[in-house]
PDB file of C-alpha atoms in Angstrom:
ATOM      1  CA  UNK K   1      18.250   2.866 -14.816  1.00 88.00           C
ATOM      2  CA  UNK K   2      14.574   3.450 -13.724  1.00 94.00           C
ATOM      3  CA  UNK K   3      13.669   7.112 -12.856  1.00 95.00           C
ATOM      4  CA  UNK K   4      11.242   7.982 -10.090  1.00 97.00           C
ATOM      5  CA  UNK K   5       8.296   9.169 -11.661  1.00 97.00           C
ATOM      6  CA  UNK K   6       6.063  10.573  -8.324  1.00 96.00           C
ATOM      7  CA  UNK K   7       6.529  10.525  -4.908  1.00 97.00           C
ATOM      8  CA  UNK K   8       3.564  11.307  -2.568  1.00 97.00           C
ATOM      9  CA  UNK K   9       3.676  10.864   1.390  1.00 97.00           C
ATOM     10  CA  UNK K  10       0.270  11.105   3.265  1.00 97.00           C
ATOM     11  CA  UNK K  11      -1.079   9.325   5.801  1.00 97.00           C
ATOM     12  CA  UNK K  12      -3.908   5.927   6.091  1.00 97.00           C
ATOM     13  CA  UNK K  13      -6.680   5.214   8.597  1.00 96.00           C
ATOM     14  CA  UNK K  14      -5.952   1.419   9.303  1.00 96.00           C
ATOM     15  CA  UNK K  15      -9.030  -0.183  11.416  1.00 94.00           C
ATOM     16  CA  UNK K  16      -9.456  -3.541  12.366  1.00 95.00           C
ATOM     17  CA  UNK K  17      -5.513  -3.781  11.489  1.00 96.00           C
ATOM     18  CA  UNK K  18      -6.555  -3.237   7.779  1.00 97.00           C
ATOM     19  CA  UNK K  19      -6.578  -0.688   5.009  1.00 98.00           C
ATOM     20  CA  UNK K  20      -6.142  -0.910   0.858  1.00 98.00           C
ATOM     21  CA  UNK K  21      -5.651   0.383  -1.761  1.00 98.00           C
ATOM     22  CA  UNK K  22      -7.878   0.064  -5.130  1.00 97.00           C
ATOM     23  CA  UNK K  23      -9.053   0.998  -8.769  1.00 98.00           C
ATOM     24  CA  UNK K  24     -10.196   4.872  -8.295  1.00 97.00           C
ATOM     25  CA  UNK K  25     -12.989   3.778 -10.089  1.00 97.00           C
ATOM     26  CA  UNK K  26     -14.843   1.626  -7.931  1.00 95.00           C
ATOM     27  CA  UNK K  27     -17.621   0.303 -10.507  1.00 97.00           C
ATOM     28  CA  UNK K  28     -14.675  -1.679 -12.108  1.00 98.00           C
ATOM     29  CA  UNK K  29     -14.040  -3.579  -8.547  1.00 98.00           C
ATOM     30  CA  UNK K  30     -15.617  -6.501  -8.086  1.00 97.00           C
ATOM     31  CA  UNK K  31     -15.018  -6.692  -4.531  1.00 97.00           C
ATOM     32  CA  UNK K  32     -14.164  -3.818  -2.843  1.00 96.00           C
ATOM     33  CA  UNK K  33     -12.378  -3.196   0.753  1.00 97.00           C
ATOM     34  CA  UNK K  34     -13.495  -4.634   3.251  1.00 96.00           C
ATOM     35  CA  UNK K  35     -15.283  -7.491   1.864  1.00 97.00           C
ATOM     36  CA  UNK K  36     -12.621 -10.664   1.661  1.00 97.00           C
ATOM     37  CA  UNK K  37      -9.976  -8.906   3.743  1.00 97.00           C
ATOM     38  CA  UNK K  38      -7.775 -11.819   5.055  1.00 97.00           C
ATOM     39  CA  UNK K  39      -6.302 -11.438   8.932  1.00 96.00           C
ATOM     40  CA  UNK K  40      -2.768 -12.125   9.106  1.00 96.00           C
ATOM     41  CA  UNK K  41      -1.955 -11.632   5.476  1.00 97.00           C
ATOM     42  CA  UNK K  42       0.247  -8.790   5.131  1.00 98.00           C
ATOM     43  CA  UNK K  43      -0.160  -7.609   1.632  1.00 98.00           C
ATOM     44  CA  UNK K  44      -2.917  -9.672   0.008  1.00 98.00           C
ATOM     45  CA  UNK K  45      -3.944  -9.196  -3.683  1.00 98.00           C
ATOM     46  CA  UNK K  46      -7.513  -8.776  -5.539  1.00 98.00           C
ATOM     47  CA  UNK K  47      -8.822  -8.042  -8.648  1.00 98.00           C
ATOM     48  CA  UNK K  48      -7.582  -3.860  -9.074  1.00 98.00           C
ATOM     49  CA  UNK K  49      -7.188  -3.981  -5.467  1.00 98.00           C
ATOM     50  CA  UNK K  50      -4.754  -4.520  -2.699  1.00 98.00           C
ATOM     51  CA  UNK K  51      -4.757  -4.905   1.130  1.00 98.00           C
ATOM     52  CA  UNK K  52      -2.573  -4.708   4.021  1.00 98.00           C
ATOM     53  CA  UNK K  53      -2.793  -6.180   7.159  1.00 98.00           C
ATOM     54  CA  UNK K  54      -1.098  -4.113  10.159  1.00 98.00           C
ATOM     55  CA  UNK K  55       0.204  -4.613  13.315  1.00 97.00           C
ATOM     56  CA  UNK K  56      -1.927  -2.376  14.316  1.00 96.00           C
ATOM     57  CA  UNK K  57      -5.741  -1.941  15.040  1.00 93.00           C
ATOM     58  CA  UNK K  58      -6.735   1.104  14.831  1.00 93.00           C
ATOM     59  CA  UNK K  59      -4.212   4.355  14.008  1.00 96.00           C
ATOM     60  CA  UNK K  60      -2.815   6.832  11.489  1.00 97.00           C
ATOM     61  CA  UNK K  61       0.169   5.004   9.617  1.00 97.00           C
ATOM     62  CA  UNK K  62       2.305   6.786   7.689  1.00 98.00           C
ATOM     63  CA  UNK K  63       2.467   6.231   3.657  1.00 97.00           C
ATOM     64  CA  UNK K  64       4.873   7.077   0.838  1.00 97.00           C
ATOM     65  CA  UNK K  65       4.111   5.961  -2.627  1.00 97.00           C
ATOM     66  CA  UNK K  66       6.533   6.229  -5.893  1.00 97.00           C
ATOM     67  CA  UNK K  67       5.631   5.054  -9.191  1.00 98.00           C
ATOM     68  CA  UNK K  68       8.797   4.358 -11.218  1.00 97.00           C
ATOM     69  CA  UNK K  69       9.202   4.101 -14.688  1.00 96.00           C
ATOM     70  CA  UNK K  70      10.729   0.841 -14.801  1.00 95.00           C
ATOM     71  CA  UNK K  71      11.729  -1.656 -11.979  1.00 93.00           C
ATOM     72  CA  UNK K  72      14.163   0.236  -9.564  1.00 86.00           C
ATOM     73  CA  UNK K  73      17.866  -0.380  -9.741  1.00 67.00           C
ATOM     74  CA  UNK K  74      19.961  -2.133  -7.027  1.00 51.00           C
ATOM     75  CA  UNK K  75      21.011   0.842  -5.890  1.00 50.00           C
ATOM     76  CA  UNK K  76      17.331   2.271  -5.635  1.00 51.00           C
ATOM     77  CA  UNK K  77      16.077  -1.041  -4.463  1.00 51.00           C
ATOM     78  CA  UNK K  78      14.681  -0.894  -1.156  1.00 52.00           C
ATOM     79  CA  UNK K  79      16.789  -3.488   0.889  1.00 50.00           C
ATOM     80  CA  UNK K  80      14.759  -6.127   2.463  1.00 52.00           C
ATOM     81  CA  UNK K  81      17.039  -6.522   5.548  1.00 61.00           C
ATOM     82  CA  UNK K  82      15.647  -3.273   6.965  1.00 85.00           C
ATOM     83  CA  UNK K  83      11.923  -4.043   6.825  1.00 91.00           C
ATOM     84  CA  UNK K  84       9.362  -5.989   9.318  1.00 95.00           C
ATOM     85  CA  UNK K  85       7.795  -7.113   6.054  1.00 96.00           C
ATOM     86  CA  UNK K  86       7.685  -6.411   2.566  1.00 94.00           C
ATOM     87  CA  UNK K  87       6.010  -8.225  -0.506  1.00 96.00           C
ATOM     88  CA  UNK K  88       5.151  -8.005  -4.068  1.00 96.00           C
ATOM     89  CA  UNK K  89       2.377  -8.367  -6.667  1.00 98.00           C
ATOM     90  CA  UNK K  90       0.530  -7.353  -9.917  1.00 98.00           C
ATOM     91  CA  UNK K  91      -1.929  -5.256  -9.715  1.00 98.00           C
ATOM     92  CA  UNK K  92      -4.405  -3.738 -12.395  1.00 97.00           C
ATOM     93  CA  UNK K  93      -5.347  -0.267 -12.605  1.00 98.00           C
ATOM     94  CA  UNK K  94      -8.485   0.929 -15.635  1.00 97.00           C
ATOM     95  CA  UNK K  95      -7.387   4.454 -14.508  1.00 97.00           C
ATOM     96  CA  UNK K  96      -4.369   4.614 -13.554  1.00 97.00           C
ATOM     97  CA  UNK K  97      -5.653   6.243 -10.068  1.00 98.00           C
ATOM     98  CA  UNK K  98      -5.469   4.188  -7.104  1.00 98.00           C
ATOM     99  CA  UNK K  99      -7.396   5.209  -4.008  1.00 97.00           C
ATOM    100  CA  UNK K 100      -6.429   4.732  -0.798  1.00 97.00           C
ATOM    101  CA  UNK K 101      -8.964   3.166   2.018  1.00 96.00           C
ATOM    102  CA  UNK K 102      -8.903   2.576   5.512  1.00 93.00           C
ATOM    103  CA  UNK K 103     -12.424   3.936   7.682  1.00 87.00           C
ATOM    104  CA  UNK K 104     -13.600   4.857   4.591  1.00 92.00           C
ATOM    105  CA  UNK K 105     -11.938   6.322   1.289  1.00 95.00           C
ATOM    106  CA  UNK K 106      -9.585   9.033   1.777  1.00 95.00           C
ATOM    107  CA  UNK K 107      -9.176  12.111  -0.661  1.00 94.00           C
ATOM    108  CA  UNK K 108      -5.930  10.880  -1.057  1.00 93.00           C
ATOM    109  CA  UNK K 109      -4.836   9.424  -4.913  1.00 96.00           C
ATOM    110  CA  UNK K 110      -1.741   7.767  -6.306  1.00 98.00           C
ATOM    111  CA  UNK K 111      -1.659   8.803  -9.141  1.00 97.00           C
ATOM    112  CA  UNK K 112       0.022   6.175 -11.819  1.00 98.00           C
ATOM    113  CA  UNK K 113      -0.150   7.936 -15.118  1.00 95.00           C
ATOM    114  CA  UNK K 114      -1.569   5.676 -17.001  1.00 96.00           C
ATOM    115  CA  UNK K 115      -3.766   2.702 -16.521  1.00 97.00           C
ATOM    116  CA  UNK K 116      -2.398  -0.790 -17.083  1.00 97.00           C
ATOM    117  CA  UNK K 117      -0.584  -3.862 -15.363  1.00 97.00           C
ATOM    118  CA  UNK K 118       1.851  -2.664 -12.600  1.00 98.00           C
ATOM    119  CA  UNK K 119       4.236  -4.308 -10.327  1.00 97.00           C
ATOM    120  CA  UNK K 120       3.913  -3.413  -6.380  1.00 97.00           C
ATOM    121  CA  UNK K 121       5.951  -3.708  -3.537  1.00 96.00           C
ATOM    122  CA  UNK K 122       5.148  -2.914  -0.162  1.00 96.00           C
ATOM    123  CA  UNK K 123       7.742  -2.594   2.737  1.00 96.00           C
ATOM    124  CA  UNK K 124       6.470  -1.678   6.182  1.00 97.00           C
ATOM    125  CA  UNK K 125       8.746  -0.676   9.304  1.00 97.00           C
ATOM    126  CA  UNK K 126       7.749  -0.038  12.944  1.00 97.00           C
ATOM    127  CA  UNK K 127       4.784  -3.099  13.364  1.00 97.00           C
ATOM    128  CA  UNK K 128       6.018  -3.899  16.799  1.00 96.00           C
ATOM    129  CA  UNK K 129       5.804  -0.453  17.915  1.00 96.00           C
ATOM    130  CA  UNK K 130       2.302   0.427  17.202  1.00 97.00           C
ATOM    131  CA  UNK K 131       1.387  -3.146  18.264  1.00 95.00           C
ATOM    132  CA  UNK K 132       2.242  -2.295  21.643  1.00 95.00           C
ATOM    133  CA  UNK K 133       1.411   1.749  21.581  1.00 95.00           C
ATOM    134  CA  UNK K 134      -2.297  -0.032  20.280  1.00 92.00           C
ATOM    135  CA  UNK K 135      -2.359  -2.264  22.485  1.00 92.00           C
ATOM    136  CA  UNK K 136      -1.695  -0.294  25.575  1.00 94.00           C
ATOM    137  CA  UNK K 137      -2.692   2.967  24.448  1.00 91.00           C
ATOM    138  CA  UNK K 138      -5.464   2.540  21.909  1.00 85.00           C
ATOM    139  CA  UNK K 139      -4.502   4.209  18.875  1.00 89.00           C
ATOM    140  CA  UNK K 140      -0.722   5.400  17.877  1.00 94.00           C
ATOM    141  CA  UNK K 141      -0.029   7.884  14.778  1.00 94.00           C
ATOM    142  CA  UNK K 142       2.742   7.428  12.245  1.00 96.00           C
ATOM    143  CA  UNK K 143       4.310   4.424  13.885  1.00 96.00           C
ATOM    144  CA  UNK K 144       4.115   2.668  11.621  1.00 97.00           C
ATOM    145  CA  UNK K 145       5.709   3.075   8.239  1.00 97.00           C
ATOM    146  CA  UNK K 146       4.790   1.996   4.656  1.00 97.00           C
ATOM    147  CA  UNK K 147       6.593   2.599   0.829  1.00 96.00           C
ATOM    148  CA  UNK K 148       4.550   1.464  -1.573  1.00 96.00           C
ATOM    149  CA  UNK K 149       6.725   1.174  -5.035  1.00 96.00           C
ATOM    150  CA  UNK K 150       4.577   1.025  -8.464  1.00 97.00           C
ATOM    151  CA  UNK K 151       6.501   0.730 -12.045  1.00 97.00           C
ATOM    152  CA  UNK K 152       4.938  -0.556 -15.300  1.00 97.00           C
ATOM    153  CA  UNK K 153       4.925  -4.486 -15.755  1.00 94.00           C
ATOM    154  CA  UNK K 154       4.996  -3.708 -19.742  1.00 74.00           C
ATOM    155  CA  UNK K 155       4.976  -0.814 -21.724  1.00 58.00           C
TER     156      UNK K 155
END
């Protein structure tokens, strides 16, 4: 049974419907956000970094991370039926700090424990919400909701 290592909630400054999430250490990144963002992909990998593309242009959306010790149980799982979207990948981390980037880099860290090769999922609820609170009212704040799960690929 995996065991839920860290749980941090903050929140991310998407703009231009974008943010990421990459390597602390940003000498090790050989492209770093924004450079190759792709529009309309919703989670999109990189080397030791990853992006996601929001319904949203520009607002505060609301983040939890949890790094697990193992892949999550069934009954952990998130289920998929709830979600807008959700995803998967690899992702590399030198540090084991990721940092989190939307207008800029925030002071915020998710912090892995240990550097190495880590699975990722990202689920995301409440895109057609701040589409339309964006679109009619320019920017929304917490609308939109991301978990971002992290547990080791190998140990």
């Amino acid at each position: 049974m995996a065991t839920l290592l860290v749980r941090q909630e903050f929140d991310a400054q998407v703009q231009f419907r974008g943010f990421a999430f990459q390597e602390s250490d940003e000498s090790v990144v050989p492209v770093p956000f924004p450079d190759d963002f792709q529009w309309g992909v919703f989670l999109q990998p990189h080397v030791r970094r990853f992006d996601l593309f929001s319904a949203g242009h520009t607002h505060t959306a609301a983040v939890t991370a949890r790094v697990w010790d193992s892949r999550p149980d069934a009954d952990t799982d998130t289920d998929t039926g709830d979600w807008d979207e959700w995803a998967e990948i690899d992702y590399e981390s030198t540090t084991g700090d990721v940092a989190v980037w939307g207008s800029g880099r925030s002071e915020d860290l998710i912090r892995l424990g240990r550097p190495g090769t880590w699975r990722v999922r990202v689920t995301c609820v409440g895109r057609a919400e701040v589409e339309a609170v964006t679109r009619s009212e320019g920017t929304a704040f917490r609308l939109e909701r991301y978990t971002i799960d992290f547990w080791p690929t190998a140990l």
